[in-house]
mmCIF file of C-alpha atoms in Angstrom:
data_model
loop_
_atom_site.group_PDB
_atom_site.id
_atom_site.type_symbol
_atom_site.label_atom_id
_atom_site.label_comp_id
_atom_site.label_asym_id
_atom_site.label_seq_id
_atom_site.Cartn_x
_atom_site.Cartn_y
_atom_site.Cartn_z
ATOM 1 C CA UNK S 897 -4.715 -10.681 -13.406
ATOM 2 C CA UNK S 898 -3.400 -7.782 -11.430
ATOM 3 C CA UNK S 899 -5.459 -5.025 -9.121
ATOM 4 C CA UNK S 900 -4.418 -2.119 -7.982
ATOM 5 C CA UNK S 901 -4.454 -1.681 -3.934
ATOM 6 C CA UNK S 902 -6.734 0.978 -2.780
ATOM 7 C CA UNK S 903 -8.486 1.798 -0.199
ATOM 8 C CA UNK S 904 -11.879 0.705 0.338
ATOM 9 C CA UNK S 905 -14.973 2.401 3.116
ATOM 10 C CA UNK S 906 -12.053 3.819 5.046
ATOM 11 C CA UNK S 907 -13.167 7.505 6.916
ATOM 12 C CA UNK S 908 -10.696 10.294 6.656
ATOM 13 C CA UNK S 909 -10.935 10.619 10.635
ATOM 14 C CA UNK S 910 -9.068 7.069 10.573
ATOM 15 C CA UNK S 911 -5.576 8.651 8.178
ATOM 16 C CA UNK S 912 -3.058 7.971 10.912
ATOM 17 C CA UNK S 913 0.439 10.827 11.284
ATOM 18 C CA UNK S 914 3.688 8.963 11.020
ATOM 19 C CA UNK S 915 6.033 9.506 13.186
ATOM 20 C CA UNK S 916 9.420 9.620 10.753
ATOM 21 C CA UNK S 917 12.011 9.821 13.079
ATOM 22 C CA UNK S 918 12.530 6.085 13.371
ATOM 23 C CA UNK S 919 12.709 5.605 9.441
ATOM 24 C CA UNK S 920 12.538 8.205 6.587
ATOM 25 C CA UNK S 921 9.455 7.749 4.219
ATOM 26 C CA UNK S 922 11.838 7.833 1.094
ATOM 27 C CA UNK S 923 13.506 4.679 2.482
ATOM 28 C CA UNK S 924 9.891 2.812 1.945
ATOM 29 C CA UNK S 925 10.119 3.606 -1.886
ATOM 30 C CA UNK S 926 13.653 1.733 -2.399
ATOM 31 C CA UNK S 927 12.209 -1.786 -2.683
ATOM 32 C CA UNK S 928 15.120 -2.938 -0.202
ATOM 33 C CA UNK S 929 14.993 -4.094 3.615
ATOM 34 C CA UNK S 930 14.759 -1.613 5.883
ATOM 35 C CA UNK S 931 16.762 -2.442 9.240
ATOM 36 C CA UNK S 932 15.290 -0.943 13.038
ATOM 37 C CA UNK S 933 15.089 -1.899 16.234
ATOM 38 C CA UNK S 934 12.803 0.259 17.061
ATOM 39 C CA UNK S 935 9.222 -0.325 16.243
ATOM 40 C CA UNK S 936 7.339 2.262 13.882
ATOM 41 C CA UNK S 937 5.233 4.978 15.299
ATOM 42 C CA UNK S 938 1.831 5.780 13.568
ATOM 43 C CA UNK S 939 -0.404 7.982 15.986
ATOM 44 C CA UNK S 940 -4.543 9.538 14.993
ATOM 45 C CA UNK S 941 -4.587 12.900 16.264
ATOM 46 C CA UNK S 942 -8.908 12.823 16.306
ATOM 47 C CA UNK S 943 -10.767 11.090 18.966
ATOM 48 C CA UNK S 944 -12.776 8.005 17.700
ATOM 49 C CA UNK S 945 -14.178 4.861 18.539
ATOM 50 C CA UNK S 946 -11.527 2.539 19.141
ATOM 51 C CA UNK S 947 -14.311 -0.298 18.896
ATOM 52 C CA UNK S 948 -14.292 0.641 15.339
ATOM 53 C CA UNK S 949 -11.285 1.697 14.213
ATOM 54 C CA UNK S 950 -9.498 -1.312 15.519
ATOM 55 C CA UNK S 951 -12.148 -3.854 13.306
ATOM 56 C CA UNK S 952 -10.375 -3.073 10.254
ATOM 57 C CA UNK S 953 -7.120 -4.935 9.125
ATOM 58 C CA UNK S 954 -5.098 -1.828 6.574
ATOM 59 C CA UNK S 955 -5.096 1.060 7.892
ATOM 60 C CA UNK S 956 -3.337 4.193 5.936
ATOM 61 C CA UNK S 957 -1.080 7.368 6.888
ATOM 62 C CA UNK S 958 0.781 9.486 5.793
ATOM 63 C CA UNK S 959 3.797 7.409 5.649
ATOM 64 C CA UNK S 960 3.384 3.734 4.788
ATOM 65 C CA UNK S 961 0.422 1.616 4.788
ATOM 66 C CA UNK S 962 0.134 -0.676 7.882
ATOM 67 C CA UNK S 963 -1.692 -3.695 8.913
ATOM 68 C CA UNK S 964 -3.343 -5.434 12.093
ATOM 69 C CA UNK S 965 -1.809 -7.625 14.418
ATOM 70 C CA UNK S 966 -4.835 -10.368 13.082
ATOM 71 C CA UNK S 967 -3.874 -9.806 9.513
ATOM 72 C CA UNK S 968 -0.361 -9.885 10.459
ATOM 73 C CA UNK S 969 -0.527 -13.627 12.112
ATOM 74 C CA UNK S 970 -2.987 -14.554 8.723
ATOM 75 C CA UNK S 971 0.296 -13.217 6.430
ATOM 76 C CA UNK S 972 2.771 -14.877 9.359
ATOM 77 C CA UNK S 973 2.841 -17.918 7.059
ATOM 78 C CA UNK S 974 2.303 -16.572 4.050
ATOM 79 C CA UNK S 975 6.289 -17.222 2.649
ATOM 80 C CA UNK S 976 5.136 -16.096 -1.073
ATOM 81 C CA UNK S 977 3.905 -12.840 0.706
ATOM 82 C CA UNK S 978 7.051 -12.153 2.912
ATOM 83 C CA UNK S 979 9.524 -12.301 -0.310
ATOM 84 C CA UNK S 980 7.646 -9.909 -1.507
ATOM 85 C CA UNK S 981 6.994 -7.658 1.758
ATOM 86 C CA UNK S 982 8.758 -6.613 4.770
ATOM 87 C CA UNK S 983 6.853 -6.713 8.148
ATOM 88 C CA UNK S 984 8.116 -3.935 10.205
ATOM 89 C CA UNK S 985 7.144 -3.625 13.583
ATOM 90 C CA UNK S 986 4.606 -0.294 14.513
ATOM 91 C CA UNK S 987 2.460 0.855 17.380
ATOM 92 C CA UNK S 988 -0.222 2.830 17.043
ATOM 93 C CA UNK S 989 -1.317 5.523 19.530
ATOM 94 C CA UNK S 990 -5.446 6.402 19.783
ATOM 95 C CA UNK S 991 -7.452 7.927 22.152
ATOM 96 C CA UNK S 992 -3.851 8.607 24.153
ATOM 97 C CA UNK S 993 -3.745 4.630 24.408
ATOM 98 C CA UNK S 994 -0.831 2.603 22.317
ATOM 99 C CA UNK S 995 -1.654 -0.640 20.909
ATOM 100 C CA UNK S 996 1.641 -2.926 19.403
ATOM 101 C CA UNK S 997 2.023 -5.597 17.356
ATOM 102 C CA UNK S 998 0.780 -3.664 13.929
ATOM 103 C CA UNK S 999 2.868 -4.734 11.497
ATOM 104 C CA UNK S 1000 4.141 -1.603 8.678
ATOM 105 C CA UNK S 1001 4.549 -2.326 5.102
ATOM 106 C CA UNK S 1002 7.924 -2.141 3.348
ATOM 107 C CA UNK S 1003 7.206 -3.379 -0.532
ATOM 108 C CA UNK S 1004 10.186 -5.214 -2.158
ATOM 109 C CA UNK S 1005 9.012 -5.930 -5.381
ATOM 110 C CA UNK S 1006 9.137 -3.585 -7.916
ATOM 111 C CA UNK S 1007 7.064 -4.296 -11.261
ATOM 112 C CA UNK S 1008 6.566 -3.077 -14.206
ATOM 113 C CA UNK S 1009 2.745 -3.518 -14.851
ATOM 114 C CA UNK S 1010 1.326 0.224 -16.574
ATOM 115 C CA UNK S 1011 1.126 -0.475 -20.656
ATOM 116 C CA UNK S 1012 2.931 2.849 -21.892
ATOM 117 C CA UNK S 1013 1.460 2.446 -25.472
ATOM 118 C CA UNK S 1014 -1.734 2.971 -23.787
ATOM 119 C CA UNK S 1015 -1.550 5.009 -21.336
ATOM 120 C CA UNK S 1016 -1.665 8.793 -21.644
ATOM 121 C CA UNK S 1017 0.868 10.669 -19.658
ATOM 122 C CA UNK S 1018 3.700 13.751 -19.788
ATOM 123 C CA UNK S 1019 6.554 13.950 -17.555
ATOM 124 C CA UNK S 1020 6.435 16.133 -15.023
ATOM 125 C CA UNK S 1021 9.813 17.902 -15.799
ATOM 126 C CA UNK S 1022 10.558 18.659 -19.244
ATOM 127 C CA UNK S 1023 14.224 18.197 -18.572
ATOM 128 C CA UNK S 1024 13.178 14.559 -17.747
ATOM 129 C CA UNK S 1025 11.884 12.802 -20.275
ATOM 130 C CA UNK S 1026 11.979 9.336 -18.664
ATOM 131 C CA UNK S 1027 11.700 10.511 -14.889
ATOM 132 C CA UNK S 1028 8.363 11.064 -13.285
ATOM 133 C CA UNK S 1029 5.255 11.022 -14.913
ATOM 134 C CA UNK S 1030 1.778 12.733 -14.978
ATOM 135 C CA UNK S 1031 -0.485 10.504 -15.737
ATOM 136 C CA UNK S 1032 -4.120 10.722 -17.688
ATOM 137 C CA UNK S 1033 -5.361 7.648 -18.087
ATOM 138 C CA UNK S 1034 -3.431 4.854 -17.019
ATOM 139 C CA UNK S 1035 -4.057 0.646 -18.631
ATOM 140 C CA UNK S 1036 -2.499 -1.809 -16.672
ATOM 141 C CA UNK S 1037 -0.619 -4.784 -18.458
ATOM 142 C CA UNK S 1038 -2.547 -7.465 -19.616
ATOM 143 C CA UNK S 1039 -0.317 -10.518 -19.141
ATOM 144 C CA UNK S 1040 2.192 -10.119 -15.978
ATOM 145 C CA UNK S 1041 4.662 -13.492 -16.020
ATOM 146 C CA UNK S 1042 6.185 -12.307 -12.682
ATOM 147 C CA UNK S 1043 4.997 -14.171 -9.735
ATOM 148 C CA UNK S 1044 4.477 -11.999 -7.277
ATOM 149 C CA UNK S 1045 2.046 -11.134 -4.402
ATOM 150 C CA UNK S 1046 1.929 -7.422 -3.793
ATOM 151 C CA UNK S 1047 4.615 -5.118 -5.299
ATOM 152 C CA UNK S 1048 4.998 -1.371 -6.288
ATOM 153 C CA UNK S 1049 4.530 -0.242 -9.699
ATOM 154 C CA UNK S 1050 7.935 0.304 -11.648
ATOM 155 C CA UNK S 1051 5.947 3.171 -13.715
ATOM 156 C CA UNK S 1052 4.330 5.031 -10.725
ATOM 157 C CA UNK S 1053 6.632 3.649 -7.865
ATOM 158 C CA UNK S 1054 3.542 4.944 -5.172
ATOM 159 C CA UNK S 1055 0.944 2.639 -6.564
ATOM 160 C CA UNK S 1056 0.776 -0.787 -5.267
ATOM 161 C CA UNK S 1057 -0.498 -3.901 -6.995
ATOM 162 C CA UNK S 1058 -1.297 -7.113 -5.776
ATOM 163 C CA UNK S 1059 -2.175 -10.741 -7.487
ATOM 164 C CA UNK S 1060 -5.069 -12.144 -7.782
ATOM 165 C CA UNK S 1061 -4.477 -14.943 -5.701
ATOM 166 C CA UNK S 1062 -3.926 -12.379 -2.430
ATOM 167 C CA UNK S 1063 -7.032 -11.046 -3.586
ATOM 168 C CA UNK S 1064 -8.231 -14.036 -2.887
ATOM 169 C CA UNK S 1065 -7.142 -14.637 0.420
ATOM 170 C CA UNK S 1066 -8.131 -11.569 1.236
ATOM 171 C CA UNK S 1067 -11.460 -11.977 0.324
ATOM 172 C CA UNK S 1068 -11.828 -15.608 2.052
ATOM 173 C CA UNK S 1069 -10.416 -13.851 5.305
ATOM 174 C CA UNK S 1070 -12.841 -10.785 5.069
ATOM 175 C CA UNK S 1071 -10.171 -8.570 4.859
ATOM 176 C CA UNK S 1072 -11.323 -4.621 5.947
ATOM 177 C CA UNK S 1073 -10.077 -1.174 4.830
ATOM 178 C CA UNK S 1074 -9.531 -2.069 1.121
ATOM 179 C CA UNK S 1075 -10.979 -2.591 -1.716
ATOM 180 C CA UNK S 1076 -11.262 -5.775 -3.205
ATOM 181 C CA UNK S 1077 -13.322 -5.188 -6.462
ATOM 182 C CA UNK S 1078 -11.550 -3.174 -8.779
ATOM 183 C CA UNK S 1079 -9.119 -4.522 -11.522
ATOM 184 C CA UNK S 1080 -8.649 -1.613 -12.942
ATOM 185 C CA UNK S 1081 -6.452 1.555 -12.240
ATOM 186 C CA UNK S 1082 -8.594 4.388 -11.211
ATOM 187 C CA UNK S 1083 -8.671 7.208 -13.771
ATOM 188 C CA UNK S 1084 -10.889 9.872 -12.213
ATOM 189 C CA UNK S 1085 -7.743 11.291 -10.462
ATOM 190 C CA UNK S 1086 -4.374 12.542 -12.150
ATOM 191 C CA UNK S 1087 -1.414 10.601 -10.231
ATOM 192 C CA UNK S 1088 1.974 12.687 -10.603
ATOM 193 C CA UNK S 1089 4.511 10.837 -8.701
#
């Protein structure tokens, strides 16, 4: 069983900027290894509690997803988990303070887990049939052979999924910032990318 990674109790005062100079966004949607020595910048231009914001373990932007540096040691040993994601270093900047060793996301895999036959959808540009898609209701694949632990969807390459058995782990580490319950790709909203 697959699930779709979303976020889960996560306030809109916590969406951090990304600083892209370092590394384009695009490069995060190739599925390859992304090479820097310098670590990723992710800064929160609202003042909040840092008490809070720092208890949670994802944290989102608008660039990639990133993780804390707890989570990070948890994954540190993880090996199924690092084939199938890069650990980039980041530091985030709140309150005017910068805290290191966050750990950005970089996605490897690359699945193909949406059933077509089932799903409703139109491309977005009539001159490409088979390029990107706008999606109406969307059924995820019923039996997935690939082992994998988190990888991006080969039909809607922004949409991550993840395994059940880093669901799991998640949920035996208490894991906070996503959510853990849905199986299910959310329909209420039309994704077009």
């Amino acid at each position: 069983m697959i699930y779709e990674f979303m976020i889960g109790n996560y306030a809109n005062r916590y969406w951090f900027q990304y600083d892209s100079t370092v590394v384009d966004l695009y490069e995060f949607l190739q599925c390859k290894k992304i090479q820097t020595n310098k670590p990723l910048v992710f800064k929160l231009k609202d003042k909040v509690s840092e008490k809070r914001l720092l208890s949670y373990d994802f944290y989102f932007s608008d660039g990639p997803e990133f993780i804390s540096p707890r989570l990070a040691n948890l994954l540190s040993n993880n090996q199924d988990f690092l084939h199938d994601v890069q650990l980039i270093d980041a530091t985030i900047i709140v309150n005017g303070c910068s805290y290191s060793g966050y750990k950005a996301l970089n996605f490897l895999r690359l699945i193909s887990c949406i059933d077509m036959n089932k799903s409703e959808y139109v491309p977005i540009l009539d001159y490409l049939p088979d390029g990107p898609k706008k999606f109406y209701k969307m059924v995820l694949k019923e039996n997935i052979n690939e082992q994998f632990c988190m990888a991006r969807c080969e039909e809607s390459i922004g949409r991550i999924m993840m395994s059940e058995s880093l669901r799991q782990f998640f949920i035996k580490n208490k894991v906070k910032g996503i959510n853990l319950s849905k199986q299910y790709i959310d329909n209420d909203f039309i994704f077009s990318y």
